[in-house]
Amino acid sequence: MTQQSTARGPRWWRRGAIAAVVLALTAAMVAVLGVYDRPARADLQNPRQDFLRASTSGVFLHWGMLTSPGYTSCTAWENAITGGGWSADYWVSEAQKLRASYLVLATFHSKLGYGRAWPSSIPGTCATKRDFLGELITAAHAKNIHVILYMTNDAQWHDLNGHEWMDSAAFSKYAGHTVDLDSQSGFGEYSYDNFFDVMKSHPTLDGFWIDNDNQYWLDHNLYQQIYQLHPNMTISNNNEDTPIMDMISNEQKTGMTPAYDMPQAYYTAQPRLTEADYKLPSSGAWWYDGSNSSVDYGLNIGRYIANVGNTVLSLMAETAQVNGKFPSNQANFNNFMNTYLPPIWESISGTYGGGYMYGGMPGGAWNNGAYGYTTISKSNPNDQYIHVITKPSGSTFRVRDGGYSVSAVTNLRTGAAVSFSQGNGYLTLSGISSWDQYDTVFKVVMSGRTGITTGVTATASASASGHGAANLVDGSYLNYWDSNKTTPVTITLDQGSAKNAAYLAINQREDTVTQTASSSARIKAYKILTSSNNSSWTTVKSGTLPNARGAQYIDIGASARYIRLEVDSTYASSKQLRIDELWLGNAYAGASSGGGGGSSRVESESGTCDGTIDNNHTGFSGTGFCNTNNAVGATSSVTVTATDAGDATLTFRYANGTTSSRPMTVTVNGTVVGTLDFPVTASWTTWTDASLTAPLVSGSNTVVLTATTAGGGPNLDYVAVG
Ligand code: GCU
Ligand code: CA
């Protein structure tokens, strides 16, 4: 569309060859690294993104000519900066207080006067003589902090405040043809040239943060050329999920419940690299407008943790004054964070958000009004963290255990041991008398994940083309099953043979239903059915799942070869239900050692009961007990977990309201280890213990009780491993 002159940097006619090289390199890297099997987008994973994936947050610096009091003269602005004592080290040290890993400098901003805080030979808008950008890069790199440059796409504020910020005549002369900088395409050409200019003058710049997009940039393959010229530079995209860019940024919405919640406003599925940007001051512009607005510590810390808990980066905007200094409320917040974050840093840095595709316990809404997030260490998935931002009423906290066996729980900030118990798929912390005002962090040390049923295949009654049910059980989060907007719809899981199904866990794809750009719905009303032959079905459960992010669990407590999930309605019926992965648990995890809350305990109702799971006689723990059939050979079996091989005490809690003993043999891993008599107790509501010693292997052990008399077994509550 315009005459190109080779004197002004790479030009579109060279781009065909460049793009081909980029694509070849990317394909080779994927093949070698095995990064992904079915590339949904060209740059879903790329080594240049490593510093962003390792980061928790960045600091967004909207700082330009219209920073209060505002300047129209480039020289006057520069003199005010230098005269005010601006130093790059200040921003670097403030970023360190926030544990931020990158700075995004937004001076070339449509509403801040389009100023370039670096020297440039390209006329058109202000460029300073002093190289503030270069000084910032040098200072930041000395502290291992990256610098990303903001570039606006937008010409519409060219005459903001009645001042014309663009010099089209000067740029036209430079370009050798007429360019109207006030138009989107003319501005696109101008800014396009500036990308190459600043990459040439600042080759160690770490990337660009691009506000929306400009057609001129797309038409001229700008992004391909950036990657070709500087393979380590990243490109972040605001508001639009442009596949070639490394990261999508979203402005963190207000109006969430709770206010700090992020995921409801988010529409891009992981593992796409994602960032949330939000400003720390409670009111005023994104840039310094003369006010020293207050900072809501709870909201900002909540958002920071919400993002960590969802594997989203936080880009925190602070409003630097002309001399670079932040207003005192923001400076004080940075100082606060500098002392607040270090004691809990291991729960933030080097972690993934828990409960979704990376494993771990689910975050979101917990018991008694509690709300928050979990994280899981990238290097050791047995190190997990619970961030309670909104505390529960009372002193007990309960979370789904995700199938992990809990060994120890401490309050990470205080180091104090926390009493816990585990059973029926839940970890319960008790006796918590003091909560942090913003974020109580529990470190939960696990001893592995158990009870996940393998070898399950899936079919569905409806699927969208290319999104079949096999995607549900293939272990990959890059593909998904899609209901094709069908309700009711069923997913049938075949376990190969009759097996206990303690629970079903479901990872619904996180393009959430409450954001307009989203495409996926979540399950509302459901049923669970079982079958031995895949033709006659028994409904064992029906209910409603919450409209919430993270893995959802449905307790089943039945043994069958076929387990069916029937979805009768979804929260957004206009959207398609999408599920990345689901899995069956054949047993609940037990605690691997007493944590002040007693020994590990496996409820009979989590195993297989040759009889019925009843709850009519009070005093049992969990949700019921096994009432075996009254017959010789009636069984009750559970899976217990041991951290170490060796002899352990198995304690069976039972009730026998009859007048004679109900003896049963005890078989561990197929070997009879003894017989327990289970003598009478005062009534069916009087529960007591019977124990024996048995050798266990490390990991899962199958414990089976078999009745030896016509009365069958007693009522069986749980097995504890001592
Ligand atoms: C009663 C009692 C049951 C018990 C049964 C039995 O029916 O309510 O809980 O299992 O007796 O004798 O086994
Ligand atoms: Ca019975």
PDB file of N, CA, C and O and ligand atoms in Angstrom, residues 610-612 614 625-631 662 684 711-715, ligand 2:
ATOM      1  N   ASP A 610     -20.336 -55.417  49.861  1.00  0.00           N
ATOM      2  CA  ASP A 610     -21.188 -56.508  49.392  1.00  0.00           C
ATOM      3  C   ASP A 610     -22.452 -56.453  50.244  1.00  0.00           C
ATOM      4  O   ASP A 610     -22.625 -57.231  51.172  1.00  0.00           O
ATOM      5  N   GLY A 611     -23.287 -55.489  49.970  1.00  0.00           N
ATOM      6  CA  GLY A 611     -24.459 -55.207  50.791  1.00  0.00           C
ATOM      7  C   GLY A 611     -24.910 -53.795  50.446  1.00  0.00           C
ATOM      8  O   GLY A 611     -24.916 -53.420  49.277  1.00  0.00           O
ATOM      9  N   THR A 612     -25.220 -52.994  51.457  1.00  0.00           N
ATOM     10  CA  THR A 612     -25.651 -51.620  51.168  1.00  0.00           C
ATOM     11  C   THR A 612     -24.874 -50.639  52.043  1.00  0.00           C
ATOM     12  O   THR A 612     -24.401 -50.994  53.129  1.00  0.00           O
ATOM     13  N   ASP A 614     -25.398 -47.842  54.355  1.00  0.00           N
ATOM     14  CA  ASP A 614     -26.530 -47.319  55.131  1.00  0.00           C
ATOM     15  C   ASP A 614     -26.086 -46.158  56.009  1.00  0.00           C
ATOM     16  O   ASP A 614     -24.882 -45.977  56.256  1.00  0.00           O
ATOM     17  N   PHE A 625     -22.113 -46.393  56.503  1.00  0.00           N
ATOM     18  CA  PHE A 625     -21.355 -47.582  56.872  1.00  0.00           C
ATOM     19  C   PHE A 625     -21.780 -48.717  55.954  1.00  0.00           C
ATOM     20  O   PHE A 625     -22.811 -48.637  55.284  1.00  0.00           O
ATOM     21  N   CYS A 626     -20.967 -49.751  55.938  1.00  0.00           N
ATOM     22  CA  CYS A 626     -21.286 -50.908  55.098  1.00  0.00           C
ATOM     23  C   CYS A 626     -22.111 -51.903  55.906  1.00  0.00           C
ATOM     24  O   CYS A 626     -21.649 -52.426  56.924  1.00  0.00           O
ATOM     25  N   ASN A 627     -23.308 -52.124  55.456  1.00  0.00           N
ATOM     26  CA  ASN A 627     -24.165 -53.170  56.008  1.00  0.00           C
ATOM     27  C   ASN A 627     -24.060 -54.345  55.048  1.00  0.00           C
ATOM     28  O   ASN A 627     -24.654 -54.347  53.987  1.00  0.00           O
ATOM     29  N   THR A 628     -23.228 -55.326  55.419  1.00  0.00           N
ATOM     30  CA  THR A 628     -23.022 -56.440  54.482  1.00  0.00           C
ATOM     31  C   THR A 628     -24.274 -57.304  54.406  1.00  0.00           C
ATOM     32  O   THR A 628     -25.118 -57.293  55.313  1.00  0.00           O
ATOM     33  N   ASN A 629     -24.344 -58.044  53.333  1.00  0.00           N
ATOM     34  CA  ASN A 629     -25.419 -59.039  53.224  1.00  0.00           C
ATOM     35  C   ASN A 629     -25.268 -60.043  54.359  1.00  0.00           C
ATOM     36  O   ASN A 629     -24.156 -60.313  54.818  1.00  0.00           O
ATOM     37  N   ASN A 630     -26.374 -60.563  54.797  1.00  0.00           N
ATOM     38  CA  ASN A 630     -26.336 -61.551  55.878  1.00  0.00           C
ATOM     39  C   ASN A 630     -26.127 -62.921  55.245  1.00  0.00           C
ATOM     40  O   ASN A 630     -27.072 -63.661  54.994  1.00  0.00           O
ATOM     41  N   ALA A 631     -24.877 -63.203  54.975  1.00  0.00           N
ATOM     42  CA  ALA A 631     -24.562 -64.456  54.281  1.00  0.00           C
ATOM     43  C   ALA A 631     -23.087 -64.795  54.453  1.00  0.00           C
ATOM     44  O   ALA A 631     -22.255 -63.893  54.593  1.00  0.00           O
ATOM     45  N   ARG A 662     -19.942 -61.787  64.783  1.00  0.00           N
ATOM     46  CA  ARG A 662     -20.053 -61.823  63.320  1.00  0.00           C
ATOM     47  C   ARG A 662     -18.634 -61.957  62.742  1.00  0.00           C
ATOM     48  O   ARG A 662     -18.087 -60.997  62.201  1.00  0.00           O
ATOM     49  N   TRP A 684     -26.878 -51.185  67.694  1.00  0.00           N
ATOM     50  CA  TRP A 684     -26.378 -50.844  66.350  1.00  0.00           C
ATOM     51  C   TRP A 684     -25.785 -49.434  66.320  1.00  0.00           C
ATOM     52  O   TRP A 684     -25.102 -49.068  65.361  1.00  0.00           O
ATOM     53  N   GLY A 711     -24.731 -64.957  59.362  1.00  0.00           N
ATOM     54  CA  GLY A 711     -25.179 -63.607  59.725  1.00  0.00           C
ATOM     55  C   GLY A 711     -24.495 -62.527  58.900  1.00  0.00           C
ATOM     56  O   GLY A 711     -24.903 -61.368  58.920  1.00  0.00           O
ATOM     57  N   GLY A 712     -23.426 -62.885  58.174  1.00  0.00           N
ATOM     58  CA  GLY A 712     -22.668 -61.863  57.450  1.00  0.00           C
ATOM     59  C   GLY A 712     -21.771 -61.109  58.398  1.00  0.00           C
ATOM     60  O   GLY A 712     -21.450 -61.588  59.497  1.00  0.00           O
ATOM     61  N   GLY A 713     -21.334 -59.915  58.006  1.00  0.00           N
ATOM     62  CA  GLY A 713     -20.466 -59.121  58.857  1.00  0.00           C
ATOM     63  C   GLY A 713     -21.266 -58.206  59.758  1.00  0.00           C
ATOM     64  O   GLY A 713     -22.492 -58.104  59.633  1.00  0.00           O
ATOM     65  N   PRO A 714     -20.588 -57.555  60.688  1.00  0.00           N
ATOM     66  CA  PRO A 714     -21.254 -56.500  61.457  1.00  0.00           C
ATOM     67  C   PRO A 714     -21.432 -55.280  60.547  1.00  0.00           C
ATOM     68  O   PRO A 714     -21.077 -55.347  59.368  1.00  0.00           O
ATOM     69  N   ASN A 715     -21.955 -54.205  61.062  1.00  0.00           N
ATOM     70  CA  ASN A 715     -21.952 -52.959  60.286  1.00  0.00           C
ATOM     71  C   ASN A 715     -20.558 -52.350  60.420  1.00  0.00           C
ATOM     72  O   ASN A 715     -20.036 -52.201  61.527  1.00  0.00           O
TER      73      ASN A 715
HETATM   74 CA    CA B   2     -26.018 -56.480  57.541  1.00  0.00          CA
END
